[in-house]
Structures are given as structure tokens and as C-alpha cells.
PDB file of C-alpha atoms in Angstrom:
ATOM      1  CA  UNK F   1     161.101 103.004  65.200  1.00  0.00           C
ATOM      2  CA  UNK F   2     163.851 103.192  63.024  1.00  0.00           C
ATOM      3  CA  UNK F   3     161.951 103.428  59.289  1.00  0.00           C
ATOM      4  CA  UNK F   4     162.505  99.888  57.898  1.00  0.00           C
ATOM      5  CA  UNK F   5     160.581  99.044  61.456  1.00  0.00           C
ATOM      6  CA  UNK F   6     157.605 101.255  60.872  1.00  0.00           C
ATOM      7  CA  UNK F   7     157.055  99.754  57.031  1.00  0.00           C
ATOM      8  CA  UNK F   8     156.542  96.862  58.673  1.00  0.00           C
ATOM      9  CA  UNK F   9     154.492  97.154  60.963  1.00  0.00           C
ATOM     10  CA  UNK F  10     151.506  99.358  59.062  1.00  0.00           C
ATOM     11  CA  UNK F  11     152.631  96.459  56.368  1.00  0.00           C
ATOM     12  CA  UNK F  12     151.035  98.306  53.186  1.00  0.00           C
ATOM     13  CA  UNK F  13     152.962 100.893  51.269  1.00  0.00           C
ATOM     14  CA  UNK F  14     150.659 102.934  48.846  1.00  0.00           C
ATOM     15  CA  UNK F  15     152.597 103.789  45.581  1.00  0.00           C
ATOM     16  CA  UNK F  16     151.548 106.744  44.514  1.00  0.00           C
ATOM     17  CA  UNK F  17     152.114 109.211  41.044  1.00  0.00           C
ATOM     18  CA  UNK F  18     151.498 112.541  41.680  1.00  0.00           C
ATOM     19  CA  UNK F  19     150.518 114.756  38.339  1.00  0.00           C
ATOM     20  CA  UNK F  20     150.461 117.336  40.194  1.00  0.00           C
ATOM     21  CA  UNK F  21     152.156 118.669  43.569  1.00  0.00           C
ATOM     22  CA  UNK F  22     149.163 120.718  44.315  1.00  0.00           C
ATOM     23  CA  UNK F  23     147.085 116.980  45.518  1.00  0.00           C
ATOM     24  CA  UNK F  24     149.845 116.040  47.672  1.00  0.00           C
ATOM     25  CA  UNK F  25     148.609 118.239  51.233  1.00  0.00           C
ATOM     26  CA  UNK F  26     144.944 116.595  50.622  1.00  0.00           C
ATOM     27  CA  UNK F  27     146.630 112.549  49.514  1.00  0.00           C
ATOM     28  CA  UNK F  28     148.443 112.865  52.815  1.00  0.00           C
ATOM     29  CA  UNK F  29     145.460 113.467  54.509  1.00  0.00           C
ATOM     30  CA  UNK F  30     143.040 111.109  52.668  1.00  0.00           C
ATOM     31  CA  UNK F  31     145.709 108.157  53.553  1.00  0.00           C
ATOM     32  CA  UNK F  32     145.918 109.176  57.378  1.00  0.00           C
ATOM     33  CA  UNK F  33     142.661 108.997  57.728  1.00  0.00           C
ATOM     34  CA  UNK F  34     142.142 105.566  56.508  1.00  0.00           C
ATOM     35  CA  UNK F  35     144.425 105.034  58.672  1.00  0.00           C
ATOM     36  CA  UNK F  36     147.575 103.806  56.621  1.00  0.00           C
ATOM     37  CA  UNK F  37     149.962 107.642  57.105  1.00  0.00           C
ATOM     38  CA  UNK F  38     152.846 106.349  55.067  1.00  0.00           C
ATOM     39  CA  UNK F  39     153.638 106.981  51.221  1.00  0.00           C
ATOM     40  CA  UNK F  40     155.881 105.510  48.263  1.00  0.00           C
ATOM     41  CA  UNK F  41     155.390 109.047  45.518  1.00  0.00           C
ATOM     42  CA  UNK F  42     157.218 107.851  42.762  1.00  0.00           C
ATOM     43  CA  UNK F  43     159.891 109.588  40.201  1.00  0.00           C
ATOM     44  CA  UNK F  44     157.727 109.315  37.363  1.00  0.00           C
ATOM     45  CA  UNK F  45     156.249 112.662  37.135  1.00  0.00           C
ATOM     46  CA  UNK F  46     157.856 116.403  37.093  1.00  0.00           C
ATOM     47  CA  UNK F  47     155.573 116.906  40.433  1.00  0.00           C
ATOM     48  CA  UNK F  48     157.812 114.052  42.822  1.00  0.00           C
ATOM     49  CA  UNK F  49     159.789 116.305  44.233  1.00  0.00           C
ATOM     50  CA  UNK F  50     157.615 119.262  45.043  1.00  0.00           C
ATOM     51  CA  UNK F  51     154.974 116.522  45.910  1.00  0.00           C
ATOM     52  CA  UNK F  52     157.484 114.394  48.724  1.00  0.00           C
ATOM     53  CA  UNK F  53     158.513 118.135  49.865  1.00  0.00           C
ATOM     54  CA  UNK F  54     154.601 118.763  50.655  1.00  0.00           C
ATOM     55  CA  UNK F  55     153.875 115.412  52.858  1.00  0.00           C
ATOM     56  CA  UNK F  56     157.429 115.137  54.360  1.00  0.00           C
ATOM     57  CA  UNK F  57     156.218 119.347  55.722  1.00  0.00           C
ATOM     58  CA  UNK F  58     152.550 118.039  57.496  1.00  0.00           C
ATOM     59  CA  UNK F  59     155.045 115.703  59.949  1.00  0.00           C
ATOM     60  CA  UNK F  60     152.344 113.194  60.502  1.00  0.00           C
ATOM     61  CA  UNK F  61     153.464 110.916  57.151  1.00  0.00           C
ATOM     62  CA  UNK F  62     156.398 108.763  56.333  1.00  0.00           C
ATOM     63  CA  UNK F  63     157.529 109.145  53.272  1.00  0.00           C
ATOM     64  CA  UNK F  64     159.656 108.055  49.920  1.00  0.00           C
ATOM     65  CA  UNK F  65     160.780 108.405  46.639  1.00  0.00           C
ATOM     66  CA  UNK F  66     159.756 105.813  44.345  1.00  0.00           C
ATOM     67  CA  UNK F  67     161.515 104.569  40.884  1.00  0.00           C
ATOM     68  CA  UNK F  68     164.577 106.368  41.624  1.00  0.00           C
ATOM     69  CA  UNK F  69     166.935 105.428  39.090  1.00  0.00           C
ATOM     70  CA  UNK F  70     170.306 108.153  39.547  1.00  0.00           C
ATOM     71  CA  UNK F  71     172.527 109.523  42.344  1.00  0.00           C
ATOM     72  CA  UNK F  72     171.392 112.659  41.786  1.00  0.00           C
ATOM     73  CA  UNK F  73     167.447 111.422  42.778  1.00  0.00           C
ATOM     74  CA  UNK F  74     168.738 110.136  45.565  1.00  0.00           C
ATOM     75  CA  UNK F  75     170.130 113.764  45.986  1.00  0.00           C
ATOM     76  CA  UNK F  76     167.009 115.298  45.158  1.00  0.00           C
ATOM     77  CA  UNK F  77     164.050 113.407  46.903  1.00  0.00           C
ATOM     78  CA  UNK F  78     166.467 113.192  50.388  1.00  0.00           C
ATOM     79  CA  UNK F  79     165.980 117.204  50.360  1.00  0.00           C
ATOM     80  CA  UNK F  80     162.923 117.396  49.637  1.00  0.00           C
ATOM     81  CA  UNK F  81     162.341 115.587  52.525  1.00  0.00           C
ATOM     82  CA  UNK F  82     162.484 111.499  51.859  1.00  0.00           C
ATOM     83  CA  UNK F  83     162.786 109.189  54.638  1.00  0.00           C
ATOM     84  CA  UNK F  84     163.559 105.898  52.181  1.00  0.00           C
ATOM     85  CA  UNK F  85     164.510 105.564  48.429  1.00  0.00           C
ATOM     86  CA  UNK F  86     162.921 103.136  46.163  1.00  0.00           C
ATOM     87  CA  UNK F  87     164.445 101.366  43.099  1.00  0.00           C
ATOM     88  CA  UNK F  88     163.139  99.100  40.724  1.00  0.00           C
ATOM     89  CA  UNK F  89     166.299  97.640  40.455  1.00  0.00           C
ATOM     90  CA  UNK F  90     170.029  97.282  41.970  1.00  0.00           C
ATOM     91  CA  UNK F  91     172.327 100.172  41.723  1.00  0.00           C
ATOM     92  CA  UNK F  92     175.199 100.304  43.210  1.00  0.00           C
ATOM     93  CA  UNK F  93     175.590 103.863  42.684  1.00  0.00           C
ATOM     94  CA  UNK F  94     172.116 104.401  43.881  1.00  0.00           C
ATOM     95  CA  UNK F  95     173.009 102.854  47.449  1.00  0.00           C
ATOM     96  CA  UNK F  96     175.660 104.283  47.868  1.00  0.00           C
ATOM     97  CA  UNK F  97     174.259 107.093  47.704  1.00  0.00           C
ATOM     98  CA  UNK F  98     171.578 106.552  50.123  1.00  0.00           C
ATOM     99  CA  UNK F  99     174.350 105.380  52.197  1.00  0.00           C
ATOM    100  CA  UNK F 100     176.337 108.615  52.609  1.00  0.00           C
ATOM    101  CA  UNK F 101     172.420 110.797  52.915  1.00  0.00           C
ATOM    102  CA  UNK F 102     171.800 107.903  55.706  1.00  0.00           C
ATOM    103  CA  UNK F 103     168.466 106.762  54.232  1.00  0.00           C
ATOM    104  CA  UNK F 104     166.912 103.774  53.847  1.00  0.00           C
ATOM    105  CA  UNK F 105     167.630 102.167  50.519  1.00  0.00           C
ATOM    106  CA  UNK F 106     165.257  99.639  48.994  1.00  0.00           C
ATOM    107  CA  UNK F 107     166.484  98.135  45.180  1.00  0.00           C
ATOM    108  CA  UNK F 108     164.415  95.618  43.549  1.00  0.00           C
ATOM    109  CA  UNK F 109     165.456  92.155  42.855  1.00  0.00           C
ATOM    110  CA  UNK F 110     164.050  89.248  41.967  1.00  0.00           C
ATOM    111  CA  UNK F 111     166.796  86.692  41.195  1.00  0.00           C
ATOM    112  CA  UNK F 112     168.972  84.878  43.362  1.00  0.00           C
ATOM    113  CA  UNK F 113     171.971  86.307  41.796  1.00  0.00           C
ATOM    114  CA  UNK F 114     170.032  90.003  42.680  1.00  0.00           C
ATOM    115  CA  UNK F 115     169.615  88.727  45.761  1.00  0.00           C
ATOM    116  CA  UNK F 116     173.038  88.416  46.321  1.00  0.00           C
ATOM    117  CA  UNK F 117     174.618  91.103  44.886  1.00  0.00           C
ATOM    118  CA  UNK F 118     172.359  93.124  47.599  1.00  0.00           C
ATOM    119  CA  UNK F 119     173.704  91.326  50.638  1.00  0.00           C
ATOM    120  CA  UNK F 120     177.185  92.231  48.901  1.00  0.00           C
ATOM    121  CA  UNK F 121     176.285  96.184  49.476  1.00  0.00           C
ATOM    122  CA  UNK F 122     174.839  95.402  53.393  1.00  0.00           C
ATOM    123  CA  UNK F 123     171.405  95.442  51.467  1.00  0.00           C
ATOM    124  CA  UNK F 124     169.061  92.687  53.446  1.00  0.00           C
ATOM    125  CA  UNK F 125     165.583  94.025  52.775  1.00  0.00           C
ATOM    126  CA  UNK F 126     164.781  93.920  48.802  1.00  0.00           C
ATOM    127  CA  UNK F 127     161.795  95.394  46.974  1.00  0.00           C
ATOM    128  CA  UNK F 128     160.807  92.128  44.901  1.00  0.00           C
ATOM    129  CA  UNK F 129     159.692  94.151  42.060  1.00  0.00           C
ATOM    130  CA  UNK F 130     158.270  93.331  39.232  1.00  0.00           C
ATOM    131  CA  UNK F 131     155.963  90.901  41.606  1.00  0.00           C
ATOM    132  CA  UNK F 132     152.623  90.132  39.433  1.00  0.00           C
ATOM    133  CA  UNK F 133     155.139  88.699  36.846  1.00  0.00           C
ATOM    134  CA  UNK F 134     158.561  87.464  38.326  1.00  0.00           C
ATOM    135  CA  UNK F 135     156.520  84.650  40.137  1.00  0.00           C
ATOM    136  CA  UNK F 136     154.405  85.839  42.452  1.00  0.00           C
ATOM    137  CA  UNK F 137     154.114  85.007  46.092  1.00  0.00           C
ATOM    138  CA  UNK F 138     155.691  81.481  45.035  1.00  0.00           C
ATOM    139  CA  UNK F 139     158.656  82.893  43.577  1.00  0.00           C
ATOM    140  CA  UNK F 140     159.156  84.542  47.124  1.00  0.00           C
ATOM    141  CA  UNK F 141     158.593  81.685  49.046  1.00  0.00           C
ATOM    142  CA  UNK F 142     161.107  79.829  46.767  1.00  0.00           C
ATOM    143  CA  UNK F 143     163.987  82.718  47.735  1.00  0.00           C
ATOM    144  CA  UNK F 144     162.840  83.452  50.462  1.00  0.00           C
ATOM    145  CA  UNK F 145     163.917  79.812  52.298  1.00  0.00           C
ATOM    146  CA  UNK F 146     167.572  79.956  50.999  1.00  0.00           C
ATOM    147  CA  UNK F 147     168.211  83.371  52.190  1.00  0.00           C
ATOM    148  CA  UNK F 148     167.099  83.249  55.239  1.00  0.00           C
ATOM    149  CA  UNK F 149     168.051  86.555  56.657  1.00  0.00           C
ATOM    150  CA  UNK F 150     166.128  88.649  53.579  1.00  0.00           C
ATOM    151  CA  UNK F 151     163.099  90.476  53.524  1.00  0.00           C
ATOM    152  CA  UNK F 152     161.000  91.035  50.804  1.00  0.00           C
ATOM    153  CA  UNK F 153     158.660  94.363  49.615  1.00  0.00           C
ATOM    154  CA  UNK F 154     156.762  92.596  47.299  1.00  0.00           C
ATOM    155  CA  UNK F 155     155.155  95.039  45.141  1.00  0.00           C
ATOM    156  CA  UNK F 156     153.424  95.718  40.978  1.00  0.00           C
ATOM    157  CA  UNK F 157     150.665  93.937  40.657  1.00  0.00           C
ATOM    158  CA  UNK F 158     149.580  93.287  44.343  1.00  0.00           C
ATOM    159  CA  UNK F 159     145.579  93.832  44.676  1.00  0.00           C
ATOM    160  CA  UNK F 160     143.033  93.353  47.128  1.00  0.00           C
ATOM    161  CA  UNK F 161     142.565  89.968  45.772  1.00  0.00           C
ATOM    162  CA  UNK F 162     146.487  88.513  46.164  1.00  0.00           C
ATOM    163  CA  UNK F 163     147.550  90.689  49.287  1.00  0.00           C
ATOM    164  CA  UNK F 164     146.635  88.014  51.643  1.00  0.00           C
ATOM    165  CA  UNK F 165     149.277  85.444  49.746  1.00  0.00           C
ATOM    166  CA  UNK F 166     151.678  87.867  50.373  1.00  0.00           C
ATOM    167  CA  UNK F 167     151.138  88.710  54.113  1.00  0.00           C
ATOM    168  CA  UNK F 168     151.381  85.529  55.184  1.00  0.00           C
ATOM    169  CA  UNK F 169     154.939  84.601  54.019  1.00  0.00           C
ATOM    170  CA  UNK F 170     156.654  85.440  57.194  1.00  0.00           C
ATOM    171  CA  UNK F 171     159.753  86.469  55.210  1.00  0.00           C
ATOM    172  CA  UNK F 172     157.864  89.801  53.536  1.00  0.00           C
ATOM    173  CA  UNK F 173     157.776  93.218  55.383  1.00  0.00           C
ATOM    174  CA  UNK F 174     155.253  94.245  53.939  1.00  0.00           C
ATOM    175  CA  UNK F 175     154.333  94.808  50.698  1.00  0.00           C
ATOM    176  CA  UNK F 176     153.309  97.954  48.235  1.00  0.00           C
ATOM    177  CA  UNK F 177     150.579  98.261  45.995  1.00  0.00           C
ATOM    178  CA  UNK F 178     148.685 101.205  44.249  1.00  0.00           C
ATOM    179  CA  UNK F 179     144.909  99.488  43.957  1.00  0.00           C
ATOM    180  CA  UNK F 180     143.853 102.521  47.321  1.00  0.00           C
ATOM    181  CA  UNK F 181     145.278 105.041  45.908  1.00  0.00           C
ATOM    182  CA  UNK F 182     144.229 105.159  41.791  1.00  0.00           C
ATOM    183  CA  UNK F 183     146.013 108.030  39.624  1.00  0.00           C
ATOM    184  CA  UNK F 184     142.416 108.738  38.055  1.00  0.00           C
ATOM    185  CA  UNK F 185     141.369 109.436  41.852  1.00  0.00           C
ATOM    186  CA  UNK F 186     143.500 111.969  42.385  1.00  0.00           C
ATOM    187  CA  UNK F 187     143.391 113.738  39.092  1.00  0.00           C
ATOM    188  CA  UNK F 188     139.913 113.674  39.841  1.00  0.00           C
ATOM    189  CA  UNK F 189     140.097 114.788  43.552  1.00  0.00           C
ATOM    190  CA  UNK F 190     138.283 112.482  45.540  1.00  0.00           C
ATOM    191  CA  UNK F 191     139.613 112.062  48.497  1.00  0.00           C
ATOM    192  CA  UNK F 192     136.836 110.972  50.189  1.00  0.00           C
ATOM    193  CA  UNK F 193     137.235 107.458  48.137  1.00  0.00           C
ATOM    194  CA  UNK F 194     141.113 107.312  48.319  1.00  0.00           C
ATOM    195  CA  UNK F 195     140.263 107.309  51.920  1.00  0.00           C
ATOM    196  CA  UNK F 196     137.962 104.699  52.140  1.00  0.00           C
ATOM    197  CA  UNK F 197     139.801 102.799  49.676  1.00  0.00           C
ATOM    198  CA  UNK F 198     143.078 102.602  52.117  1.00  0.00           C
ATOM    199  CA  UNK F 199     140.448 101.644  55.137  1.00  0.00           C
ATOM    200  CA  UNK F 200     139.694  98.737  53.858  1.00  0.00           C
ATOM    201  CA  UNK F 201     142.741  97.627  52.180  1.00  0.00           C
ATOM    202  CA  UNK F 202     143.945  98.616  56.711  1.00  0.00           C
ATOM    203  CA  UNK F 203     141.433  95.825  57.205  1.00  0.00           C
ATOM    204  CA  UNK F 204     142.444  92.907  54.654  1.00  0.00           C
ATOM    205  CA  UNK F 205     146.012  93.882  55.835  1.00  0.00           C
ATOM    206  CA  UNK F 206     144.726  93.247  59.373  1.00  0.00           C
ATOM    207  CA  UNK F 207     143.016  90.155  59.010  1.00  0.00           C
ATOM    208  CA  UNK F 208     145.773  88.313  56.554  1.00  0.00           C
TER     209      UNK F 208
END
């Protein structure tokens, strides 16, 4: 199974911000325990690279890098073991570097123009970000109509309360969210709570 198929099968991608790489292994364990062995670790902190490496080394998680803005960050993410790379916007340089490494690129796109630009780069699955302030599920539905071969991964403002709205759209491959991996719970080392939140999210996605 390729990476995109694996993400689509899970339907949920936890978007993780780790301030301390020492928490990475326990966080991954909580996600696995909750039934969701996948994570997008954002490059918003200096711990990201080491955290991705720790999670990838477990061998039981599909881990990607998020908030990747430059080709240099792509290099670091892939070297650490990231299987896919997520960007908030569409960068030709980032997409091309991902291609050089042979890893999946999920660039952000929220307008018809950006989606067409992604298609010109050979991208057929885009991150719809920030979903909540860019029209939400209604906007995804509207864009899916003219772009029948494009899949979307809405992220930003997705929660348990609107998850079903997104997952009910055929063009949505998966959704990204952070409500099952709260940054404060990670900082506090409350991985039991994260496992429970994750299990609840998995159950909700299965019912959507």
C-alpha cells in the first residue's frame, strides 16, 4: 500500500506539535494504542526533526512532516524518516524536492487557481488549509465539482463537531486535526488521555 492509500485508509491524520522530542515515542505509543498509527509532526518547533526520527524508528507508525516551507526542510524531514511532506501552501521548490526524494508531497491549496497550479506540478491530492476559514466543507464540495480527479485533505479548524461534514464528501481522502493530540496534554505527559481521545476520534471517523 502506498503512503496516500494508507492515509486514506486511516481517514484521520493527527497534526502533532512536539516541543520536546523526548515525548515522541510515548506520543506514538498513545496513537497506536488508540488505533491511529499515523502522525504529521510539524516543523514549527526545533524538536521536529528528532521527533520524526524517533517515531520513524519505531517501525509501527506512518510519520510525515508538516509545515514544511523550504527544500532544505524537505531534506531534513526525509533524512529523519518522514514518509510524506505537508506544506501550508503550494511551493514548486518543495514539491520538486519531494519528487527528487520520492516522497509524497501534500501542498496546501484553497482556490481554483492554486489547485490548477498543483495539477501542473503533477499533484492530485492537496491539503485544504486553513479549512475552517476558507469555506469549510461547503468550499471543498464546490471545488471538487470542477476538479473531479483531485482529492482533498482538509486541515485547520477540523474538530469532532464537524468531522462528519468533511468525511461525507467523496473527494476528501482524509482530514488532519489536532484535537486528539492537544499540545498541553503532550507537554504534561498525559499520554493515557491522548490514547482515549484518539480512540474516540477513530470511532467517530468510522461512524462518519
